[in-house]
């Protein structure tokens, strides 16, 4: 039996926080179709690649990021027959997080790369190529939901971070304030995080690594951020993920303000 040809592609929704704004990486398409329009980074899967390899390659080619500079997970498959005017194409979408995104640059078939506020897409103010608005909507929901039940919020932070830095991730992505005291107890009691000093005592490699200080849990973080100090003038306590990577939370953290 003969089957009509079709292609498999990958598209990646890469998120970061910049200037206290939840942003997504978009590329400006350098070729047809949709030349000049904004789209998610992505492209065709090569014959010798699996899906994860293709997603990592496309991110590196179109943004200049090095493989491993992100947390990457598969999202869903999209196969509307009319989604690509070139031919029948099924895409497997991924979502990714990076904590420290350098200035993005275009590469491959991308004329340029830009960090765009997620709110601009959610408001309907920006139409993307193909069905990428739908993919972005699904990816944003996945990230926001994941913050409730897993430790993926830490992927937006450097390896060691203050409680205030982590809380700001939740507040930025959920667009809602969280009670600082309740959130402090959540971090302490969740079992998912451990003080960086304790982790360094157990791991000589971590002890030799550079320290990352962020804004402390304080009423005036903007005046102390550069010094990495608490309001009492001492260095702000830093925390790390207990197992080094995302994990399920024993108790969900709800989005309702103050409910930690």
PDB file of C-alpha atoms in Angstrom:
ATOM      1  CA  UNK A   1       0.000   0.000   0.000  1.00  0.00           C
ATOM      2  CA  UNK A   2       1.317   3.442  -0.908  1.00  0.00           C
ATOM      3  CA  UNK A   3       1.159   6.194   1.679  1.00  0.00           C
ATOM      4  CA  UNK A   4       1.337   9.937   0.966  1.00  0.00           C
ATOM      5  CA  UNK A   5       4.613  11.520   2.086  1.00  0.00           C
ATOM      6  CA  UNK A   6       4.753  13.701   5.167  1.00  0.00           C
ATOM      7  CA  UNK A   7       7.463  15.337   7.241  1.00  0.00           C
ATOM      8  CA  UNK A   8       8.235  15.403  10.959  1.00  0.00           C
ATOM      9  CA  UNK A   9       9.421  18.622  12.578  1.00  0.00           C
ATOM     10  CA  UNK A  10      10.206  19.871  16.080  1.00  0.00           C
ATOM     11  CA  UNK A  11       9.254  23.255  17.557  1.00  0.00           C
ATOM     12  CA  UNK A  12      10.547  24.540  20.875  1.00  0.00           C
ATOM     13  CA  UNK A  13       8.983  27.024  23.291  1.00  0.00           C
ATOM     14  CA  UNK A  14      12.003  28.275  25.252  1.00  0.00           C
ATOM     15  CA  UNK A  15      11.163  30.361  28.323  1.00  0.00           C
ATOM     16  CA  UNK A  16      13.254  32.577  30.557  1.00  0.00           C
ATOM     17  CA  UNK A  17      12.788  35.486  32.951  1.00  0.00           C
ATOM     18  CA  UNK A  18      14.437  38.757  31.976  1.00  0.00           C
ATOM     19  CA  UNK A  19      13.917  42.134  33.651  1.00  0.00           C
ATOM     20  CA  UNK A  20      11.331  40.472  35.934  1.00  0.00           C
ATOM     21  CA  UNK A  21       9.259  39.556  32.865  1.00  0.00           C
ATOM     22  CA  UNK A  22       8.234  36.084  31.708  1.00  0.00           C
ATOM     23  CA  UNK A  23       9.578  35.836  28.161  1.00  0.00           C
ATOM     24  CA  UNK A  24       9.745  33.385  25.283  1.00  0.00           C
ATOM     25  CA  UNK A  25      12.318  33.057  22.536  1.00  0.00           C
ATOM     26  CA  UNK A  26      11.018  33.652  19.014  1.00  0.00           C
ATOM     27  CA  UNK A  27      12.867  33.655  15.718  1.00  0.00           C
ATOM     28  CA  UNK A  28      12.235  35.768  12.641  1.00  0.00           C
ATOM     29  CA  UNK A  29      11.780  33.414   9.713  1.00  0.00           C
ATOM     30  CA  UNK A  30      14.335  33.942   6.966  1.00  0.00           C
ATOM     31  CA  UNK A  31      12.587  31.877   4.300  1.00  0.00           C
ATOM     32  CA  UNK A  32       9.193  30.929   2.937  1.00  0.00           C
ATOM     33  CA  UNK A  33       6.567  30.264   4.078  1.00  0.00           C
ATOM     34  CA  UNK A  34       5.909  33.108   6.499  1.00  0.00           C
ATOM     35  CA  UNK A  35       9.124  34.932   5.597  1.00  0.00           C
ATOM     36  CA  UNK A  36       9.707  37.743   8.102  1.00  0.00           C
ATOM     37  CA  UNK A  37       7.102  36.472  10.576  1.00  0.00           C
ATOM     38  CA  UNK A  38       7.901  35.441  14.125  1.00  0.00           C
ATOM     39  CA  UNK A  39       7.816  31.763  15.019  1.00  0.00           C
ATOM     40  CA  UNK A  40       9.137  29.249  17.504  1.00  0.00           C
ATOM     41  CA  UNK A  41      12.622  27.931  16.835  1.00  0.00           C
ATOM     42  CA  UNK A  42      12.426  24.545  15.142  1.00  0.00           C
ATOM     43  CA  UNK A  43      12.782  22.630  11.915  1.00  0.00           C
ATOM     44  CA  UNK A  44      12.756  19.263  10.200  1.00  0.00           C
ATOM     45  CA  UNK A  45      13.966  16.126  11.967  1.00  0.00           C
ATOM     46  CA  UNK A  46      16.943  14.628  10.135  1.00  0.00           C
ATOM     47  CA  UNK A  47      16.959  10.897   9.187  1.00  0.00           C
ATOM     48  CA  UNK A  48      19.600   9.991  11.791  1.00  0.00           C
ATOM     49  CA  UNK A  49      18.087  11.999  14.690  1.00  0.00           C
ATOM     50  CA  UNK A  50      15.684  11.197  17.458  1.00  0.00           C
ATOM     51  CA  UNK A  51      13.313  13.949  18.552  1.00  0.00           C
ATOM     52  CA  UNK A  52      15.365  15.196  21.505  1.00  0.00           C
ATOM     53  CA  UNK A  53      18.489  15.431  19.334  1.00  0.00           C
ATOM     54  CA  UNK A  54      16.599  17.411  16.708  1.00  0.00           C
ATOM     55  CA  UNK A  55      15.195  19.835  19.288  1.00  0.00           C
ATOM     56  CA  UNK A  56      18.645  20.433  20.815  1.00  0.00           C
ATOM     57  CA  UNK A  57      20.205  20.957  17.383  1.00  0.00           C
ATOM     58  CA  UNK A  58      17.564  23.442  16.310  1.00  0.00           C
ATOM     59  CA  UNK A  59      17.941  25.438  19.520  1.00  0.00           C
ATOM     60  CA  UNK A  60      21.692  25.591  19.084  1.00  0.00           C
ATOM     61  CA  UNK A  61      21.537  26.483  15.383  1.00  0.00           C
ATOM     62  CA  UNK A  62      18.857  29.140  15.629  1.00  0.00           C
ATOM     63  CA  UNK A  63      19.773  30.788  18.928  1.00  0.00           C
ATOM     64  CA  UNK A  64      23.496  30.209  19.533  1.00  0.00           C
ATOM     65  CA  UNK A  65      22.792  28.425  22.824  1.00  0.00           C
ATOM     66  CA  UNK A  66      25.007  25.466  23.641  1.00  0.00           C
ATOM     67  CA  UNK A  67      23.442  22.045  24.164  1.00  0.00           C
ATOM     68  CA  UNK A  68      22.774  21.527  27.854  1.00  0.00           C
ATOM     69  CA  UNK A  69      22.130  25.203  28.612  1.00  0.00           C
ATOM     70  CA  UNK A  70      18.430  24.473  29.098  1.00  0.00           C
ATOM     71  CA  UNK A  71      15.915  22.130  30.672  1.00  0.00           C
ATOM     72  CA  UNK A  72      13.973  20.464  27.833  1.00  0.00           C
ATOM     73  CA  UNK A  73      10.778  18.373  27.899  1.00  0.00           C
ATOM     74  CA  UNK A  74       8.426  17.090  25.230  1.00  0.00           C
ATOM     75  CA  UNK A  75       5.027  18.812  25.156  1.00  0.00           C
ATOM     76  CA  UNK A  76       2.690  17.348  22.505  1.00  0.00           C
ATOM     77  CA  UNK A  77       2.294  16.503  18.818  1.00  0.00           C
ATOM     78  CA  UNK A  78       0.377  18.717  16.361  1.00  0.00           C
ATOM     79  CA  UNK A  79      -0.816  17.322  13.058  1.00  0.00           C
ATOM     80  CA  UNK A  80      -3.544  19.473  11.522  1.00  0.00           C
ATOM     81  CA  UNK A  81      -3.338  18.714   7.772  1.00  0.00           C
ATOM     82  CA  UNK A  82      -3.367  22.438   6.954  1.00  0.00           C
ATOM     83  CA  UNK A  83      -0.784  23.564   9.530  1.00  0.00           C
ATOM     84  CA  UNK A  84       2.070  23.829   6.994  1.00  0.00           C
ATOM     85  CA  UNK A  85       1.389  25.101   3.442  1.00  0.00           C
ATOM     86  CA  UNK A  86       4.439  23.252   2.055  1.00  0.00           C
ATOM     87  CA  UNK A  87       3.282  19.695   2.723  1.00  0.00           C
ATOM     88  CA  UNK A  88       1.645  17.477   5.303  1.00  0.00           C
ATOM     89  CA  UNK A  89       3.760  18.030   8.419  1.00  0.00           C
ATOM     90  CA  UNK A  90       3.474  16.669  11.934  1.00  0.00           C
ATOM     91  CA  UNK A  91       5.401  18.595  14.560  1.00  0.00           C
ATOM     92  CA  UNK A  92       6.455  17.435  18.002  1.00  0.00           C
ATOM     93  CA  UNK A  93       6.625  20.433  20.299  1.00  0.00           C
ATOM     94  CA  UNK A  94       8.899  20.862  23.293  1.00  0.00           C
ATOM     95  CA  UNK A  95       9.044  23.363  26.108  1.00  0.00           C
ATOM     96  CA  UNK A  96      12.340  24.449  27.597  1.00  0.00           C
ATOM     97  CA  UNK A  97      13.648  26.692  30.377  1.00  0.00           C
ATOM     98  CA  UNK A  98      16.944  28.488  30.710  1.00  0.00           C
ATOM     99  CA  UNK A  99      18.079  30.643  33.613  1.00  0.00           C
ATOM    100  CA  UNK A 100      20.731  32.728  31.927  1.00  0.00           C
ATOM    101  CA  UNK A 101      19.990  33.416  28.289  1.00  0.00           C
ATOM    102  CA  UNK A 102      22.677  35.384  26.456  1.00  0.00           C
ATOM    103  CA  UNK A 103      21.672  37.822  23.768  1.00  0.00           C
ATOM    104  CA  UNK A 104      19.956  35.536  21.227  1.00  0.00           C
ATOM    105  CA  UNK A 105      21.135  35.472  17.642  1.00  0.00           C
ATOM    106  CA  UNK A 106      19.583  34.055  14.511  1.00  0.00           C
ATOM    107  CA  UNK A 107      21.116  31.105  12.736  1.00  0.00           C
ATOM    108  CA  UNK A 108      20.161  28.348  10.322  1.00  0.00           C
ATOM    109  CA  UNK A 109      17.001  29.546   8.578  1.00  0.00           C
ATOM    110  CA  UNK A 110      16.325  32.191  11.243  1.00  0.00           C
ATOM    111  CA  UNK A 111      17.030  35.778  10.211  1.00  0.00           C
ATOM    112  CA  UNK A 112      17.022  36.979  13.843  1.00  0.00           C
ATOM    113  CA  UNK A 113      16.034  35.891  17.338  1.00  0.00           C
ATOM    114  CA  UNK A 114      14.116  37.896  19.938  1.00  0.00           C
ATOM    115  CA  UNK A 115      12.940  37.565  23.535  1.00  0.00           C
ATOM    116  CA  UNK A 116       9.265  38.519  23.644  1.00  0.00           C
ATOM    117  CA  UNK A 117       7.008  38.897  26.714  1.00  0.00           C
ATOM    118  CA  UNK A 118       4.608  35.976  26.978  1.00  0.00           C
ATOM    119  CA  UNK A 119       1.838  38.430  27.903  1.00  0.00           C
ATOM    120  CA  UNK A 120       2.080  40.003  24.449  1.00  0.00           C
ATOM    121  CA  UNK A 121       1.155  36.683  22.841  1.00  0.00           C
ATOM    122  CA  UNK A 122      -1.512  35.818  25.414  1.00  0.00           C
ATOM    123  CA  UNK A 123      -3.231  39.157  24.873  1.00  0.00           C
ATOM    124  CA  UNK A 124      -3.639  38.407  21.184  1.00  0.00           C
ATOM    125  CA  UNK A 125      -1.270  41.181  20.211  1.00  0.00           C
ATOM    126  CA  UNK A 126       1.115  38.935  18.298  1.00  0.00           C
ATOM    127  CA  UNK A 127       0.280  36.362  15.625  1.00  0.00           C
ATOM    128  CA  UNK A 128       2.911  33.728  15.011  1.00  0.00           C
ATOM    129  CA  UNK A 129       3.607  31.605  11.949  1.00  0.00           C
ATOM    130  CA  UNK A 130       1.986  28.200  11.438  1.00  0.00           C
ATOM    131  CA  UNK A 131       0.013  27.074  14.511  1.00  0.00           C
ATOM    132  CA  UNK A 132       2.613  28.372  16.928  1.00  0.00           C
ATOM    133  CA  UNK A 133       0.163  30.502  18.930  1.00  0.00           C
ATOM    134  CA  UNK A 134      -1.585  27.295  19.928  1.00  0.00           C
ATOM    135  CA  UNK A 135       1.711  25.630  20.835  1.00  0.00           C
ATOM    136  CA  UNK A 136       2.762  28.616  22.944  1.00  0.00           C
ATOM    137  CA  UNK A 137      -0.581  28.604  24.777  1.00  0.00           C
ATOM    138  CA  UNK A 138      -0.194  24.905  25.577  1.00  0.00           C
ATOM    139  CA  UNK A 139       3.434  25.321  26.656  1.00  0.00           C
ATOM    140  CA  UNK A 140       2.634  28.251  28.962  1.00  0.00           C
ATOM    141  CA  UNK A 141      -0.125  26.231  30.623  1.00  0.00           C
ATOM    142  CA  UNK A 142       2.303  23.336  31.096  1.00  0.00           C
ATOM    143  CA  UNK A 143       4.921  25.553  32.751  1.00  0.00           C
ATOM    144  CA  UNK A 144       2.413  27.305  35.024  1.00  0.00           C
ATOM    145  CA  UNK A 145       0.901  23.987  36.040  1.00  0.00           C
ATOM    146  CA  UNK A 146       4.352  22.478  36.556  1.00  0.00           C
ATOM    147  CA  UNK A 147       5.211  25.188  39.056  1.00  0.00           C
ATOM    148  CA  UNK A 148       2.415  23.885  41.281  1.00  0.00           C
ATOM    149  CA  UNK A 149       3.517  20.260  41.395  1.00  0.00           C
ATOM    150  CA  UNK A 150       7.248  20.142  40.582  1.00  0.00           C
ATOM    151  CA  UNK A 151      10.461  22.040  41.247  1.00  0.00           C
ATOM    152  CA  UNK A 152      10.834  23.402  37.701  1.00  0.00           C
ATOM    153  CA  UNK A 153      10.753  26.976  39.055  1.00  0.00           C
ATOM    154  CA  UNK A 154      14.353  26.429  40.122  1.00  0.00           C
ATOM    155  CA  UNK A 155      15.323  26.000  36.453  1.00  0.00           C
ATOM    156  CA  UNK A 156      14.731  29.748  36.056  1.00  0.00           C
ATOM    157  CA  UNK A 157      17.372  30.396  38.751  1.00  0.00           C
ATOM    158  CA  UNK A 158      21.138  29.955  38.931  1.00  0.00           C
ATOM    159  CA  UNK A 159      22.371  26.715  40.582  1.00  0.00           C
ATOM    160  CA  UNK A 160      22.188  28.308  44.044  1.00  0.00           C
ATOM    161  CA  UNK A 161      19.510  30.879  44.779  1.00  0.00           C
ATOM    162  CA  UNK A 162      17.833  32.816  47.560  1.00  0.00           C
ATOM    163  CA  UNK A 163      14.271  32.128  48.617  1.00  0.00           C
ATOM    164  CA  UNK A 164      13.336  35.594  47.364  1.00  0.00           C
ATOM    165  CA  UNK A 165      14.743  34.818  43.908  1.00  0.00           C
ATOM    166  CA  UNK A 166      12.734  31.594  43.733  1.00  0.00           C
ATOM    167  CA  UNK A 167       9.559  33.294  44.979  1.00  0.00           C
ATOM    168  CA  UNK A 168       9.950  35.971  42.320  1.00  0.00           C
ATOM    169  CA  UNK A 169       9.882  33.246  39.648  1.00  0.00           C
ATOM    170  CA  UNK A 170       6.479  32.061  40.850  1.00  0.00           C
ATOM    171  CA  UNK A 171       5.127  35.598  41.154  1.00  0.00           C
ATOM    172  CA  UNK A 172       6.344  36.566  37.676  1.00  0.00           C
ATOM    173  CA  UNK A 173       5.000  33.514  35.859  1.00  0.00           C
ATOM    174  CA  UNK A 174       1.734  33.324  37.792  1.00  0.00           C
ATOM    175  CA  UNK A 175       1.352  37.122  37.880  1.00  0.00           C
ATOM    176  CA  UNK A 176       0.269  36.962  41.504  1.00  0.00           C
ATOM    177  CA  UNK A 177       1.939  37.830  44.829  1.00  0.00           C
ATOM    178  CA  UNK A 178       2.874  35.120  47.322  1.00  0.00           C
ATOM    179  CA  UNK A 179       3.180  35.623  51.052  1.00  0.00           C
ATOM    180  CA  UNK A 180       6.940  35.716  51.826  1.00  0.00           C
ATOM    181  CA  UNK A 181       6.622  33.946  55.186  1.00  0.00           C
ATOM    182  CA  UNK A 182       4.473  31.121  53.833  1.00  0.00           C
ATOM    183  CA  UNK A 183       6.781  30.700  50.868  1.00  0.00           C
ATOM    184  CA  UNK A 184       9.826  30.544  53.156  1.00  0.00           C
ATOM    185  CA  UNK A 185       8.140  27.700  55.049  1.00  0.00           C
ATOM    186  CA  UNK A 186       7.283  25.955  51.791  1.00  0.00           C
ATOM    187  CA  UNK A 187      10.939  25.935  50.708  1.00  0.00           C
ATOM    188  CA  UNK A 188      12.104  24.782  54.135  1.00  0.00           C
ATOM    189  CA  UNK A 189       9.486  22.056  54.600  1.00  0.00           C
ATOM    190  CA  UNK A 190       9.068  20.747  51.040  1.00  0.00           C
ATOM    191  CA  UNK A 191      12.014  18.356  51.214  1.00  0.00           C
ATOM    192  CA  UNK A 192      12.912  19.342  47.645  1.00  0.00           C
ATOM    193  CA  UNK A 193      15.486  21.991  48.551  1.00  0.00           C
ATOM    194  CA  UNK A 194      18.511  22.045  50.820  1.00  0.00           C
ATOM    195  CA  UNK A 195      20.733  24.885  52.043  1.00  0.00           C
ATOM    196  CA  UNK A 196      23.615  25.422  49.650  1.00  0.00           C
ATOM    197  CA  UNK A 197      26.132  25.382  52.509  1.00  0.00           C
ATOM    198  CA  UNK A 198      25.028  21.876  53.520  1.00  0.00           C
ATOM    199  CA  UNK A 199      25.224  20.650  49.931  1.00  0.00           C
ATOM    200  CA  UNK A 200      28.720  22.070  49.577  1.00  0.00           C
ATOM    201  CA  UNK A 201      29.906  20.320  52.729  1.00  0.00           C
ATOM    202  CA  UNK A 202      28.757  17.024  51.220  1.00  0.00           C
ATOM    203  CA  UNK A 203      30.138  17.745  47.743  1.00  0.00           C
ATOM    204  CA  UNK A 204      33.665  19.192  47.359  1.00  0.00           C
ATOM    205  CA  UNK A 205      32.950  20.059  43.711  1.00  0.00           C
ATOM    206  CA  UNK A 206      30.041  22.280  44.712  1.00  0.00           C
ATOM    207  CA  UNK A 207      32.147  23.843  47.416  1.00  0.00           C
ATOM    208  CA  UNK A 208      34.656  24.934  44.777  1.00  0.00           C
ATOM    209  CA  UNK A 209      31.970  26.305  42.443  1.00  0.00           C
ATOM    210  CA  UNK A 210      31.323  30.058  42.269  1.00  0.00           C
ATOM    211  CA  UNK A 211      28.598  31.431  44.511  1.00  0.00           C
ATOM    212  CA  UNK A 212      25.429  32.891  43.022  1.00  0.00           C
ATOM    213  CA  UNK A 213      23.746  35.495  45.164  1.00  0.00           C
ATOM    214  CA  UNK A 214      20.406  36.995  44.261  1.00  0.00           C
ATOM    215  CA  UNK A 215      17.977  39.397  45.832  1.00  0.00           C
ATOM    216  CA  UNK A 216      17.298  38.443  49.461  1.00  0.00           C
ATOM    217  CA  UNK A 217      13.959  37.925  51.130  1.00  0.00           C
ATOM    218  CA  UNK A 218      13.649  41.479  52.355  1.00  0.00           C
ATOM    219  CA  UNK A 219      11.324  44.423  52.292  1.00  0.00           C
ATOM    220  CA  UNK A 220      13.835  46.380  50.200  1.00  0.00           C
ATOM    221  CA  UNK A 221      15.484  43.891  47.825  1.00  0.00           C
ATOM    222  CA  UNK A 222      16.331  46.537  45.262  1.00  0.00           C
ATOM    223  CA  UNK A 223      18.827  48.199  47.636  1.00  0.00           C
ATOM    224  CA  UNK A 224      20.516  44.979  48.677  1.00  0.00           C
ATOM    225  CA  UNK A 225      20.480  42.883  45.552  1.00  0.00           C
ATOM    226  CA  UNK A 226      23.994  43.824  44.445  1.00  0.00           C
ATOM    227  CA  UNK A 227      25.391  43.019  47.877  1.00  0.00           C
ATOM    228  CA  UNK A 228      23.445  39.767  48.204  1.00  0.00           C
ATOM    229  CA  UNK A 229      22.616  40.652  51.785  1.00  0.00           C
ATOM    230  CA  UNK A 230      19.694  40.138  54.104  1.00  0.00           C
ATOM    231  CA  UNK A 231      18.154  43.157  55.797  1.00  0.00           C
ATOM    232  CA  UNK A 232      20.412  42.477  58.796  1.00  0.00           C
ATOM    233  CA  UNK A 233      23.459  42.925  56.575  1.00  0.00           C
ATOM    234  CA  UNK A 234      24.450  39.252  56.479  1.00  0.00           C
ATOM    235  CA  UNK A 235      24.780  37.298  53.226  1.00  0.00           C
ATOM    236  CA  UNK A 236      21.387  36.010  52.078  1.00  0.00           C
ATOM    237  CA  UNK A 237      20.953  32.267  52.561  1.00  0.00           C
ATOM    238  CA  UNK A 238      21.192  30.283  49.352  1.00  0.00           C
ATOM    239  CA  UNK A 239      19.410  27.049  48.477  1.00  0.00           C
ATOM    240  CA  UNK A 240      19.857  24.314  45.874  1.00  0.00           C
ATOM    241  CA  UNK A 241      17.709  21.510  44.536  1.00  0.00           C
ATOM    242  CA  UNK A 242      18.235  18.447  46.690  1.00  0.00           C
ATOM    243  CA  UNK A 243      18.633  16.093  43.734  1.00  0.00           C
ATOM    244  CA  UNK A 244      20.009  18.550  41.204  1.00  0.00           C
ATOM    245  CA  UNK A 245      17.080  18.344  38.778  1.00  0.00           C
ATOM    246  CA  UNK A 246      13.286  18.761  38.590  1.00  0.00           C
ATOM    247  CA  UNK A 247      11.252  16.486  40.825  1.00  0.00           C
ATOM    248  CA  UNK A 248       7.694  16.164  42.051  1.00  0.00           C
ATOM    249  CA  UNK A 249       6.687  18.092  45.129  1.00  0.00           C
ATOM    250  CA  UNK A 250       5.239  16.078  47.996  1.00  0.00           C
ATOM    251  CA  UNK A 251       2.707  18.869  48.502  1.00  0.00           C
ATOM    252  CA  UNK A 252       1.527  21.152  45.670  1.00  0.00           C
ATOM    253  CA  UNK A 253       2.082  24.894  45.865  1.00  0.00           C
ATOM    254  CA  UNK A 254      -1.155  26.547  44.815  1.00  0.00           C
ATOM    255  CA  UNK A 255      -1.401  29.775  42.848  1.00  0.00           C
ATOM    256  CA  UNK A 256      -3.703  31.487  45.321  1.00  0.00           C
ATOM    257  CA  UNK A 257      -1.833  34.351  46.963  1.00  0.00           C
ATOM    258  CA  UNK A 258      -0.450  33.349  50.351  1.00  0.00           C
ATOM    259  CA  UNK A 259      -1.363  29.660  49.981  1.00  0.00           C
ATOM    260  CA  UNK A 260       1.986  27.913  50.302  1.00  0.00           C
TER     261      UNK A 260
END
